[in-house]
Tab-separated table of C-alpha atoms in Angstrom:
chain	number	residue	atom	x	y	z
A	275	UNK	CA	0.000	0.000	0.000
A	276	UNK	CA	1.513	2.957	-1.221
A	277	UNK	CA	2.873	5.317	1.531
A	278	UNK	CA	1.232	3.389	4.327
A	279	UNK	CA	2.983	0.323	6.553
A	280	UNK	CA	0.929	-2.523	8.388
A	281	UNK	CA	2.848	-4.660	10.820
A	282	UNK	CA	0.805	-7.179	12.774
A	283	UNK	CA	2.789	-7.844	16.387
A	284	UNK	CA	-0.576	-9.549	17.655
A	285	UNK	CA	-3.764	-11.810	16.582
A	286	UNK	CA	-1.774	-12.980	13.794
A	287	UNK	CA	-2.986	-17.302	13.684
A	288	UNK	CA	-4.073	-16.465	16.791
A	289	UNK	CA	-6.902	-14.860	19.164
A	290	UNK	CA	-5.257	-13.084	21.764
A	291	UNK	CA	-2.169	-10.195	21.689
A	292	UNK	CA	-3.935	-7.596	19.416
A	293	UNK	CA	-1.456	-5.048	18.213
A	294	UNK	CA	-0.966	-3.014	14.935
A	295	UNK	CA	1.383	-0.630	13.666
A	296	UNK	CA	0.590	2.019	11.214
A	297	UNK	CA	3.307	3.965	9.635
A	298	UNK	CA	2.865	6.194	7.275
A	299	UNK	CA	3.041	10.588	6.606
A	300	UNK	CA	5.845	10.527	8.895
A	301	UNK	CA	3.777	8.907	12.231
A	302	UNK	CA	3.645	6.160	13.964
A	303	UNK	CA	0.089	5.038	15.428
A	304	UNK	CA	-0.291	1.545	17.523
A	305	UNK	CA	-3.390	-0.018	17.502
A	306	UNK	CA	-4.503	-1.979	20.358
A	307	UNK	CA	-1.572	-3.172	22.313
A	308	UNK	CA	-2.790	-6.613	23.895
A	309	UNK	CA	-2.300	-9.269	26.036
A	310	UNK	CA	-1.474	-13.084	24.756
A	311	UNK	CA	-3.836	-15.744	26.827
A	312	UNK	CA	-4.115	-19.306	26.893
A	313	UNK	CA	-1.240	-21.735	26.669
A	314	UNK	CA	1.858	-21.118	28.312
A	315	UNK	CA	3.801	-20.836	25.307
A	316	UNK	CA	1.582	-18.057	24.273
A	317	UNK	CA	1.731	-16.291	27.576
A	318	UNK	CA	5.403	-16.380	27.243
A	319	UNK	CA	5.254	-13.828	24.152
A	320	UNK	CA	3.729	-11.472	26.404
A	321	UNK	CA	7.455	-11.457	27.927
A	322	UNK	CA	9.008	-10.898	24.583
A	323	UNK	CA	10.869	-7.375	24.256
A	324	UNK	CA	8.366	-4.682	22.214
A	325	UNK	CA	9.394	-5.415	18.201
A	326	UNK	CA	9.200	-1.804	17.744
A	327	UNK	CA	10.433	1.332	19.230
A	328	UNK	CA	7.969	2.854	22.220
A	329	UNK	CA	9.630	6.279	22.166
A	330	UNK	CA	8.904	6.071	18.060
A	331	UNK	CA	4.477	6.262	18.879
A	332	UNK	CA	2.798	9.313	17.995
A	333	UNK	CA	-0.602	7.812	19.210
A	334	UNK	CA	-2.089	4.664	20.885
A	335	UNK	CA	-5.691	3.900	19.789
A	336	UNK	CA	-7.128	1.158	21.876
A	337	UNK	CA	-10.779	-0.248	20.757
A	338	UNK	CA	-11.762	-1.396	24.115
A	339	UNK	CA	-10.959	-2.660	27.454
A	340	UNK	CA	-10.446	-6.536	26.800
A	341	UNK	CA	-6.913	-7.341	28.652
A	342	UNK	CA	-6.825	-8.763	24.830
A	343	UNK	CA	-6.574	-5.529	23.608
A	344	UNK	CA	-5.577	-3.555	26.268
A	345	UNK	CA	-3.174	-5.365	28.484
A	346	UNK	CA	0.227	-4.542	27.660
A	347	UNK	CA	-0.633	-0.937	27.364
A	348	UNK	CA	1.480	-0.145	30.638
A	349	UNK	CA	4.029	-2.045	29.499
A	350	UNK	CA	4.232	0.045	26.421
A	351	UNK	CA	4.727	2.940	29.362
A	352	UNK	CA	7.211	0.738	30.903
A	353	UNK	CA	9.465	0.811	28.485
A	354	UNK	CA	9.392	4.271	26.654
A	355	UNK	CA	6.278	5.516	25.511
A	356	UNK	CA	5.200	8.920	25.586
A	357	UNK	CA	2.342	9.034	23.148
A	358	UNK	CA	-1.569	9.793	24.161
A	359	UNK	CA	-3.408	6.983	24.025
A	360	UNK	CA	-7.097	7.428	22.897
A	361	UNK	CA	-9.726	5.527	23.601
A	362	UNK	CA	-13.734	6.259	24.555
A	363	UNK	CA	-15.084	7.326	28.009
A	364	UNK	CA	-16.032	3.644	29.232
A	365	UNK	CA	-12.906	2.184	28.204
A	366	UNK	CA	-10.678	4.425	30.376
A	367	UNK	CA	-12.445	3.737	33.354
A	368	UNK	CA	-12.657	0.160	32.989
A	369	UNK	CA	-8.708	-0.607	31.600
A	370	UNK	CA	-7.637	0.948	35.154
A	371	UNK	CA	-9.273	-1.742	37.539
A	372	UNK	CA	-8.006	-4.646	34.848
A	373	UNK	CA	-4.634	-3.460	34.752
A	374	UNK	CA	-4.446	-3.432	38.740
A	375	UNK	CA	-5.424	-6.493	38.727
A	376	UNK	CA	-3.093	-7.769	35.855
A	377	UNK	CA	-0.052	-6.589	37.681
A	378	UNK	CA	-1.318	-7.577	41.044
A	379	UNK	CA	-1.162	-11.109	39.515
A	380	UNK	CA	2.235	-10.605	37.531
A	381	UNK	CA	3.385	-10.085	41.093
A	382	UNK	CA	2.467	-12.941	42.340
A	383	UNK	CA	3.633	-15.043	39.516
A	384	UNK	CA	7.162	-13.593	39.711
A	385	UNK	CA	7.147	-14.215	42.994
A	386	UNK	CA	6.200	-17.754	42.823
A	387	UNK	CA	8.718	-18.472	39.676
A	388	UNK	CA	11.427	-16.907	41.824
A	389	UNK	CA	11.163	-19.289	44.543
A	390	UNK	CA	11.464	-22.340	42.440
A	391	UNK	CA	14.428	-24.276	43.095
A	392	UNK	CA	15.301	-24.890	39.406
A	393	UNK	CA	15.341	-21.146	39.175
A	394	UNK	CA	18.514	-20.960	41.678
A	395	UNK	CA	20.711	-18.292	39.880
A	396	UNK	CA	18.711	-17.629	37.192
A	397	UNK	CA	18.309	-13.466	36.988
A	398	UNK	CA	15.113	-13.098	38.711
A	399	UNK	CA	11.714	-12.727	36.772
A	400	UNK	CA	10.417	-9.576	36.505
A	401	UNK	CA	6.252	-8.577	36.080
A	402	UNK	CA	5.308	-7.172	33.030
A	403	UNK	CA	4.774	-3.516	34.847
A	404	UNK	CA	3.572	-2.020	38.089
A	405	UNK	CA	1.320	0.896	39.966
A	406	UNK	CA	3.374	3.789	38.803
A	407	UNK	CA	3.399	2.242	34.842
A	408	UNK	CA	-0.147	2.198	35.035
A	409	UNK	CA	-0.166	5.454	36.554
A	410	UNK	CA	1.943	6.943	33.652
A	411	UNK	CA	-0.474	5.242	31.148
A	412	UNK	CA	-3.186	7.263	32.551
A	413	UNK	CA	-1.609	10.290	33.105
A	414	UNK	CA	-1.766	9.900	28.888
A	415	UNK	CA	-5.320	8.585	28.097
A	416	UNK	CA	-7.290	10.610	26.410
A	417	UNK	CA	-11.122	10.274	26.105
A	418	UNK	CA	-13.180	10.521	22.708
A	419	UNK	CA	-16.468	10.170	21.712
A	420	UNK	CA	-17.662	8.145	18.758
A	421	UNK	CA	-17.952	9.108	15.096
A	422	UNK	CA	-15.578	12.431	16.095
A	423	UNK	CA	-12.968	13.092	13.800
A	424	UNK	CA	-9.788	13.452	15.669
A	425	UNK	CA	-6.699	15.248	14.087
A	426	UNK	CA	-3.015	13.714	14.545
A	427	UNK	CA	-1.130	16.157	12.364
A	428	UNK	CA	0.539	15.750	8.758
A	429	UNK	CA	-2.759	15.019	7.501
A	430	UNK	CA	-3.320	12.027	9.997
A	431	UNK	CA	-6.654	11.262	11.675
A	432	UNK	CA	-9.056	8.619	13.001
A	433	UNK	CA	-12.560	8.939	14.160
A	434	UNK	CA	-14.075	5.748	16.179
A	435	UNK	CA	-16.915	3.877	15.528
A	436	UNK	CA	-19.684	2.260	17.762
A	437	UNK	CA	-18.547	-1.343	17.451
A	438	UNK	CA	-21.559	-3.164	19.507
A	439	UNK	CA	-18.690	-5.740	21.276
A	440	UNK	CA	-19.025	-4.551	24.642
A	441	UNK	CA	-19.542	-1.438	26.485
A	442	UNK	CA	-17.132	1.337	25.242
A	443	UNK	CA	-15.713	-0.932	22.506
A	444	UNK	CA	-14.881	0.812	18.948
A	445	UNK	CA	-13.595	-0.266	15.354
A	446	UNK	CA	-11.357	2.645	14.022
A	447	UNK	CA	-11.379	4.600	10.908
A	448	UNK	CA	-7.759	5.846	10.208
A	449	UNK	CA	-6.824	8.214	7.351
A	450	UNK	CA	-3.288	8.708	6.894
A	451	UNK	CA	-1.479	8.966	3.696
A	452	UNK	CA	-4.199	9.510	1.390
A	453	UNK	CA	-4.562	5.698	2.891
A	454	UNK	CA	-8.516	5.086	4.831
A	455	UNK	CA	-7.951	1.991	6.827
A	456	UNK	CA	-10.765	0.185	9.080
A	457	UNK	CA	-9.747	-1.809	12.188
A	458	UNK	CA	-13.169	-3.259	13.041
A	459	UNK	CA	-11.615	-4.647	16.786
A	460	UNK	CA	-13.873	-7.022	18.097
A	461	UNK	CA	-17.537	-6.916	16.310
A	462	UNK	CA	-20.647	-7.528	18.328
A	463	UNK	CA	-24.262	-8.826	16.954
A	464	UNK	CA	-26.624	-7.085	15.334
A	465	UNK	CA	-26.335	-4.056	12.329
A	466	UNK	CA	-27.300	-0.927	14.203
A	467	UNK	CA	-24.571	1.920	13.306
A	468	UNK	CA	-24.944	5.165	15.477
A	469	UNK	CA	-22.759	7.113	12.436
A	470	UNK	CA	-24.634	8.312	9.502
A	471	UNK	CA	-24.723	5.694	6.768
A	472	UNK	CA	-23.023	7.941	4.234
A	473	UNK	CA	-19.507	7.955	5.864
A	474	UNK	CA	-19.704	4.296	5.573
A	475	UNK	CA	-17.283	1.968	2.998
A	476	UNK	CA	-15.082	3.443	0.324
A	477	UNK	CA	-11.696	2.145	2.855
A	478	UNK	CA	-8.801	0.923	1.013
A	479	UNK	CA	-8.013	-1.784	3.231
A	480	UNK	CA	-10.088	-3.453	6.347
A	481	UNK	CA	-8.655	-5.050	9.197
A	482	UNK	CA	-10.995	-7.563	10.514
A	483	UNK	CA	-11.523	-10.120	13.581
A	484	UNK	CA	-12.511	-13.613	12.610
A	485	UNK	CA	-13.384	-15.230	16.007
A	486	UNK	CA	-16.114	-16.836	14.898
A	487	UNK	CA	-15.566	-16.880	11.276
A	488	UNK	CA	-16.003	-21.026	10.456
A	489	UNK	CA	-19.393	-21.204	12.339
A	490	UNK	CA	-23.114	-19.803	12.888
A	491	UNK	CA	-24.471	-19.585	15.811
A	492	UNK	CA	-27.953	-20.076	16.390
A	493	UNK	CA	-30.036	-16.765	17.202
A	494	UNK	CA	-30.855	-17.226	20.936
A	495	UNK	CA	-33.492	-14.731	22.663
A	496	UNK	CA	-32.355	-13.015	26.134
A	497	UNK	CA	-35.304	-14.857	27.403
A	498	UNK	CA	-34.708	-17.870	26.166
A	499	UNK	CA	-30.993	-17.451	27.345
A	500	UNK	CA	-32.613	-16.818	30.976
A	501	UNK	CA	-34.784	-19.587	30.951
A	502	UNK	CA	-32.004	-22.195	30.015
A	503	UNK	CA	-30.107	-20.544	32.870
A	504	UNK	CA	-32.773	-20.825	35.367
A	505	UNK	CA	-33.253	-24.764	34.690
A	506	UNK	CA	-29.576	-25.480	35.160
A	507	UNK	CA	-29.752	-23.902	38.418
A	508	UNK	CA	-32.878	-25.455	39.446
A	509	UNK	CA	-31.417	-28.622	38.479
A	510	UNK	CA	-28.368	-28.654	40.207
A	511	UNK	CA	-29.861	-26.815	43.562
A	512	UNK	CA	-32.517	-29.323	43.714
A	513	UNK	CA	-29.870	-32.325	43.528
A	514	UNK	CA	-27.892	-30.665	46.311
A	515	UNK	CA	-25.311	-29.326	44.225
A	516	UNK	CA	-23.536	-25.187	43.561
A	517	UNK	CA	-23.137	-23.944	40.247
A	518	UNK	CA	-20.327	-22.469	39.294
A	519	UNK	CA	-20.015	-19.711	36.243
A	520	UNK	CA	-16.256	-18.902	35.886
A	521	UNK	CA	-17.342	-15.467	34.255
A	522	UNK	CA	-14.597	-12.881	32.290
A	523	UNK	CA	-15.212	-9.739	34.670
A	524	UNK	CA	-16.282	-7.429	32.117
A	525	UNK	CA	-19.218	-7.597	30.009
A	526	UNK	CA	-19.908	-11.554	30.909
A	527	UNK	CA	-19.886	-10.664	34.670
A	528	UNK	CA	-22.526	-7.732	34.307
A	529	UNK	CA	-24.684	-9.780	31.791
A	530	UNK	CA	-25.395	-12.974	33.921
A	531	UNK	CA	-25.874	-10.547	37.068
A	532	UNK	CA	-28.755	-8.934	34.902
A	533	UNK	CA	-30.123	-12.064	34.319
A	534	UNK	CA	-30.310	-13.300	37.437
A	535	UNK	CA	-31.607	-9.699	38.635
A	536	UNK	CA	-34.691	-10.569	35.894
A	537	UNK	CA	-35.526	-13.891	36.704
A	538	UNK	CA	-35.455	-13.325	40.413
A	539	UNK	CA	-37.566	-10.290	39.885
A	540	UNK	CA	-40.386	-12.107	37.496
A	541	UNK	CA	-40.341	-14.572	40.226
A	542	UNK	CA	-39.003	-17.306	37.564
A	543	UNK	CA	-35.994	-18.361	40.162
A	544	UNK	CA	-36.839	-18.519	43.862
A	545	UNK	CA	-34.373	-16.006	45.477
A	546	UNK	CA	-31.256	-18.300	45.748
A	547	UNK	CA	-27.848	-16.815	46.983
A	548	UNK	CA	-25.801	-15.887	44.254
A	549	UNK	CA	-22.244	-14.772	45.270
A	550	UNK	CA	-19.499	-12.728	42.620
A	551	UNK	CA	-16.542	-14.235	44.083
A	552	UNK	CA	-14.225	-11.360	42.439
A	553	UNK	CA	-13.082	-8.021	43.368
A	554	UNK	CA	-12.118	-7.315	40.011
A	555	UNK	CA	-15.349	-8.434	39.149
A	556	UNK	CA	-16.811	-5.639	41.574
A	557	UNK	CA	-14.910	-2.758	40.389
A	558	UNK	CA	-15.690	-3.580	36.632
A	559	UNK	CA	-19.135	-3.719	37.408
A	560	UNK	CA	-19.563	-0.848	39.492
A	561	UNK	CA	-17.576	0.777	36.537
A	562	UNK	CA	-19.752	-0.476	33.915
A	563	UNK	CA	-23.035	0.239	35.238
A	564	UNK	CA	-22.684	4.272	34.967
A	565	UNK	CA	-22.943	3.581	31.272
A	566	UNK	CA	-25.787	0.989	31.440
A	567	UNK	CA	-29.731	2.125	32.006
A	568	UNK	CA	-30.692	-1.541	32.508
A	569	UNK	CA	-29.407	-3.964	35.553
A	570	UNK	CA	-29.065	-1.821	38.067
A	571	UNK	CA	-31.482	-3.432	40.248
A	572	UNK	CA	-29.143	-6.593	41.130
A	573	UNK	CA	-26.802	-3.603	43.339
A	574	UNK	CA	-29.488	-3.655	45.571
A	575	UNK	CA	-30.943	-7.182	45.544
A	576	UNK	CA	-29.724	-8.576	49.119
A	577	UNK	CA	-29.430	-12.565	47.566
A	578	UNK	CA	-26.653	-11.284	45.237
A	579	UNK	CA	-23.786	-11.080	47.345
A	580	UNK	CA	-20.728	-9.808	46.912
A	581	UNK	CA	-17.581	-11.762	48.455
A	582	UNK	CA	-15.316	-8.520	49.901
A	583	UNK	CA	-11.768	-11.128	50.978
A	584	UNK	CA	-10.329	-14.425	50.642
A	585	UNK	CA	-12.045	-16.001	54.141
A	586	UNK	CA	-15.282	-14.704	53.041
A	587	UNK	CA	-14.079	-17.068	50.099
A	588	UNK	CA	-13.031	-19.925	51.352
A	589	UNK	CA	-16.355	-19.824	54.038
A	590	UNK	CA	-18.280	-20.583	49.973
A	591	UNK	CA	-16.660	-24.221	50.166
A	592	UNK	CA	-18.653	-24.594	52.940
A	593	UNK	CA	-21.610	-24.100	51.290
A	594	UNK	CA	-24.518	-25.946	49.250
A	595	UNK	CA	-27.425	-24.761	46.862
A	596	UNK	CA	-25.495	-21.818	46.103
A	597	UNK	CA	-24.171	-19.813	42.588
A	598	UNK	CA	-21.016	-18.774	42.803
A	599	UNK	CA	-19.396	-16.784	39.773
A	600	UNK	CA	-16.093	-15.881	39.791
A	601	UNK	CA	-13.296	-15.583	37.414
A	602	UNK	CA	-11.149	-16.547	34.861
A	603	UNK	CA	-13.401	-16.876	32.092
A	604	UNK	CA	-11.250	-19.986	30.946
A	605	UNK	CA	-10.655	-21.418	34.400
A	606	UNK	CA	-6.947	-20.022	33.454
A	607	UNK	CA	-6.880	-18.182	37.078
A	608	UNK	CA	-8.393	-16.659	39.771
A	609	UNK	CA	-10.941	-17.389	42.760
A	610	UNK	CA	-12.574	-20.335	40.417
A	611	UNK	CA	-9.466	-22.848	40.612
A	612	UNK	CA	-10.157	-23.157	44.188
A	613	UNK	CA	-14.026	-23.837	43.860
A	614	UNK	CA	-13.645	-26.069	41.085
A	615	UNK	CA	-10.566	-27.793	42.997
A	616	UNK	CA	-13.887	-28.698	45.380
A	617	UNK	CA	-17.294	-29.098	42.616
A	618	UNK	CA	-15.636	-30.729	39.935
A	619	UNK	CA	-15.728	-33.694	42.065
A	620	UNK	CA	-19.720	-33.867	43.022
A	621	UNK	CA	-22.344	-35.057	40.392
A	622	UNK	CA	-24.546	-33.119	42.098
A	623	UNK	CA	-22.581	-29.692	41.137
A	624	UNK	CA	-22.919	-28.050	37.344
A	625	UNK	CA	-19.667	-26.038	35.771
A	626	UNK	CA	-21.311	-23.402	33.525
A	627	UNK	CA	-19.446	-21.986	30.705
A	628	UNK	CA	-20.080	-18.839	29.716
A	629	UNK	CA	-17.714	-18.017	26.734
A	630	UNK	CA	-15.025	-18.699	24.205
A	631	UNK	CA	-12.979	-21.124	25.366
A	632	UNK	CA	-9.064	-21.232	23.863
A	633	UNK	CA	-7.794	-23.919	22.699
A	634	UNK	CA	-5.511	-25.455	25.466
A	635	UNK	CA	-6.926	-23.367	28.062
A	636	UNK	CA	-8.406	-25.334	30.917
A	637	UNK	CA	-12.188	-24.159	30.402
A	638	UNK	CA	-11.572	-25.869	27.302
A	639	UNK	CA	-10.322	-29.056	28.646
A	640	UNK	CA	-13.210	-29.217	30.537
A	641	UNK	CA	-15.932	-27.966	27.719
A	642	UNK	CA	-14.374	-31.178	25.569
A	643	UNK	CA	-15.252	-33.474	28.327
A	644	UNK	CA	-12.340	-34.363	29.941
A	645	UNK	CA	-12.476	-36.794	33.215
A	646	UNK	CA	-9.524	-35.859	35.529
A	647	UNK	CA	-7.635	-32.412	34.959
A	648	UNK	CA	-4.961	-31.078	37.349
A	649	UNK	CA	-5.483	-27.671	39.047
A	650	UNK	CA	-2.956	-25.765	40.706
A	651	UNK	CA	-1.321	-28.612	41.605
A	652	UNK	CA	-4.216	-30.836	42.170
A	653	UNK	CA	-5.490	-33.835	40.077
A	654	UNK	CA	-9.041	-33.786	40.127
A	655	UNK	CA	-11.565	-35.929	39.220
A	656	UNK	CA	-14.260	-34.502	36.517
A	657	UNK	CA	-18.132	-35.648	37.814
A	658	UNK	CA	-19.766	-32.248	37.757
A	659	UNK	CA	-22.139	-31.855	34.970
A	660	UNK	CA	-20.303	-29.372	32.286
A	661	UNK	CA	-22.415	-27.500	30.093
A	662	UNK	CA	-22.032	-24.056	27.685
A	663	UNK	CA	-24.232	-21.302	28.000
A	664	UNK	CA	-25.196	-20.021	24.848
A	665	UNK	CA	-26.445	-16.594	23.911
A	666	UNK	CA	-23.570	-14.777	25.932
A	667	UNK	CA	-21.492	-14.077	23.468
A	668	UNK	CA	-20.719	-10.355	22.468
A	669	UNK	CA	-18.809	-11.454	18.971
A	670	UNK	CA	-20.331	-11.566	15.472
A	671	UNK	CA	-20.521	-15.130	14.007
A	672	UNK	CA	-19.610	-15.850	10.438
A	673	UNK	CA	-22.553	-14.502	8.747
A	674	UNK	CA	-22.437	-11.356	11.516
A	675	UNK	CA	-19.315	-11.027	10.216
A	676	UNK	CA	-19.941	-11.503	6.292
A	677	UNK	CA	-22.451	-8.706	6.259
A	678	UNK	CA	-20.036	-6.028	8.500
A	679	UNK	CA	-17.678	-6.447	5.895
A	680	UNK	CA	-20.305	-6.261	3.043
A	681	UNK	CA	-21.562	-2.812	4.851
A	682	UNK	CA	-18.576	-1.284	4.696
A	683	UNK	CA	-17.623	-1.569	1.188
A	684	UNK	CA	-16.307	-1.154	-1.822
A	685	UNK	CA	-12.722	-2.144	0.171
A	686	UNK	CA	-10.524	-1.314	-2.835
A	687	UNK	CA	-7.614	-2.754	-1.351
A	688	UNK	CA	-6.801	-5.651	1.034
A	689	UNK	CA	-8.661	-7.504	3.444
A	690	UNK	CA	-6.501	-8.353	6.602
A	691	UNK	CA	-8.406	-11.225	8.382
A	692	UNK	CA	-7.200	-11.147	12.731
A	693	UNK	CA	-7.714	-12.282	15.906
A	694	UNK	CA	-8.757	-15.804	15.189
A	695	UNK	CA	-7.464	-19.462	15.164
A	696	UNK	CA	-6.487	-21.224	12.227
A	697	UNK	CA	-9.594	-23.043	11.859
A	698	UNK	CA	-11.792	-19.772	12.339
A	699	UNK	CA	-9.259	-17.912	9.801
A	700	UNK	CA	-9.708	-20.234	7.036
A	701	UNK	CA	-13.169	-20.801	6.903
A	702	UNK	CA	-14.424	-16.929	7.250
A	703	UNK	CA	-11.752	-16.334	4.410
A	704	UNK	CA	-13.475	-19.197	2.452
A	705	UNK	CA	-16.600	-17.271	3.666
């Protein structure tokens, strides 16, 4: 492309680690600046030095808050950036909580890795960043509304668009060069566009995520979605069991609190104890709902419970005919290892799923039915009933995807397909 240079550092054959660099009219914008998650050998990237210069960024422009997307942004700071990073109102609230948490984990990890005896005089590992990195990256965020048109210099801008993934979450329009790129970010359902129509298509090259781009999903109603949700929980309360929803603490977290808040209102579900065994979890959601009209009620329902410390915790695995959700998403970390180290074992209990599950990740091994997994040192025996909740998912599916792309053209140029696995990659470019 004439004037204008791509490089893809991130969600290149893969779903996690989104980053892009644009060069062209003599700057230098990143796009995204992710996270890898999954297997360890993907996690290790994430400790790979930057493959381009920090101090070289003119701008950061993140799409939204997904640690995905958004969490190596401090190291960025770390190690030499001085650019603004832009981003819209919800998404700079939310990426502080995450990134505590991130490095309040990286902490730990270090820490742990340090103490191994194989380690003995290895140079010690290091976390990714800390409190005053984040600190620095925030001192630089810079809030923007959608459809805006936002001026860089040297005939450089971007405007973002309402991307329907989660809330806050954008695909960005950049012009630089005499160059109109599209990085659609992560896509959610549905066709409604908040920009006028007539600024649509005409790009000379897209950038698009393929997560689901090899499969349909069937269209499932939010009350349908409830009611399924409300039987497995009937099911596994009246058998004597918990059920346990390791939930990604934004956007998953707040949905299947909402739901709960809705069925316990109609009167559907009896007014069971359901307990958010997450602080991150908290923060998110106390983030999230001043930009939600909807779901509000479940801060004051007295049956959803939030757990506030780690004996308030462990006082859950003491418990029966209770929900507890609590993160990872993929069962990769956090407060769930320890109540699945317990459930997994009981055929009374039910694992719920609640979203994509990597490939290698151990929500995954469990999804594909394994019998005995090991957890944090533990081999466990699988009797729990496992099941996926459908209907949570915030990502186009193939045909979602199919008509974005169709909306936005002519695309006289390339069509960069991201942010999926192999299998997702080759059938949505078949597609």
């Amino acid at each position: 492309m004439s004037g204008v240079t791509i490089r893809f550092h991130g969600a290149a054959g893969t779903v996690t680690g989104s980053c892009f660099e644009v060069r062209g009219a003599g700057k230098t914008l990143l796009v995204d600046c992710g996270m890898f998650q999954g297997t360890r050998s993907l996690e290790a990237l994430n400790h790979e030095p930057l493959p381009f210069d920090p101090a070289e960024i003119d701008a950061v422009l993140l799409t939204h808050a997904h640690l995905d997307h958004s969490g190596r942004l401090a190291y960025l700071y770390a190690s030499g950036c001085k650019a603004r990073t832009y981003c819209t109102a919800p998404s700079a609230d939310i990426i502080k909580p995450l990134l505590q948490d991130a490095a309040k984990l990286q902490a730990a990890d270090a820490e742990r890795r340090n103490r191994r005896a194989d380690r003995a005089g290895l140079p010690p590992f290091v976390p990714l960043y800390d409190g005053k990195d984040i600190a620095k990256l925030h001192r630089n965020v810079r809030a923007v509304s959608y459809c805006e048109e936002n001026n860089l210099g040297n005939g450089v801008s971007f405007r973002f668009w309402d991307a329907r993934h989660i809330v806050g979450s954008a695909s960005i329009e950049i012009n630089i060069a005499g160059q109109r790129l599209l990085f659609s970010g992560d896509i959610g359902p549905g066709r409604s566009i908040n920009c006028t129509a007539s600024e649509i298509g005409g790009y000379n090259h897209v950038i698009c995520e393929s997560t689901y781009g090899d499969r349909d999903r069937e269209l499932i109603l939010v009350s349908e979605r409830r009611e399924t949700l409300a039987r497995h929980v009937e099911e596994a309360i009246a058998a004597g069991g918990n059920v346990l929803i390791p939930a990604f603490a934004l956007e998953r977290t707040q949905a299947i609190l909402e739901d709960f808040d809705a069925l316990f209102e109609s009167g559907r579900l009896s007014p069971i104890n359901v307990f958010l065994d997450s602080p991150l979890a908290q923060k998110v959601t106390m983030a999230v709902m001043r930009y939600r009209d909807s779901g509000t009620g479940m801060l004051d329902r007295t049956n959803i419970r939030f757990i506030e410390n780690v004996a308030e915790s462990k006082k859950l695995n003491r418990m029966t005919g209770v929900v507890i959700i609590a993160g990872s998403g993929m069962c990769t970390g956090g407060r769930i290892r320890h109540h699945l180290i317990r459930n997994l074992p009981r055929r009374q209990s039910r694992l719920l799923l609640s979203g994509f599950q990597v490939a290698g990740t151990l929500g995954a091994v469990l999804r594909d039915g394994a019998k005995r997994v090991r957890i944090s040192g533990n081999d466990v025996i699988v009797k729990a009933q496992v099941a996926t909740l459908e209907g949570y998912s915030n990502h186009a599916d193939r045909s979602g995807l199919v008509e974005w792309i169709k909306d936005r053209t002519p695309v006289t140029g390339s069509l960069f397909l991201v942010h999926g696995e192999q299998s997702a990659l080759a059938g949505f470019a078949d597609a």
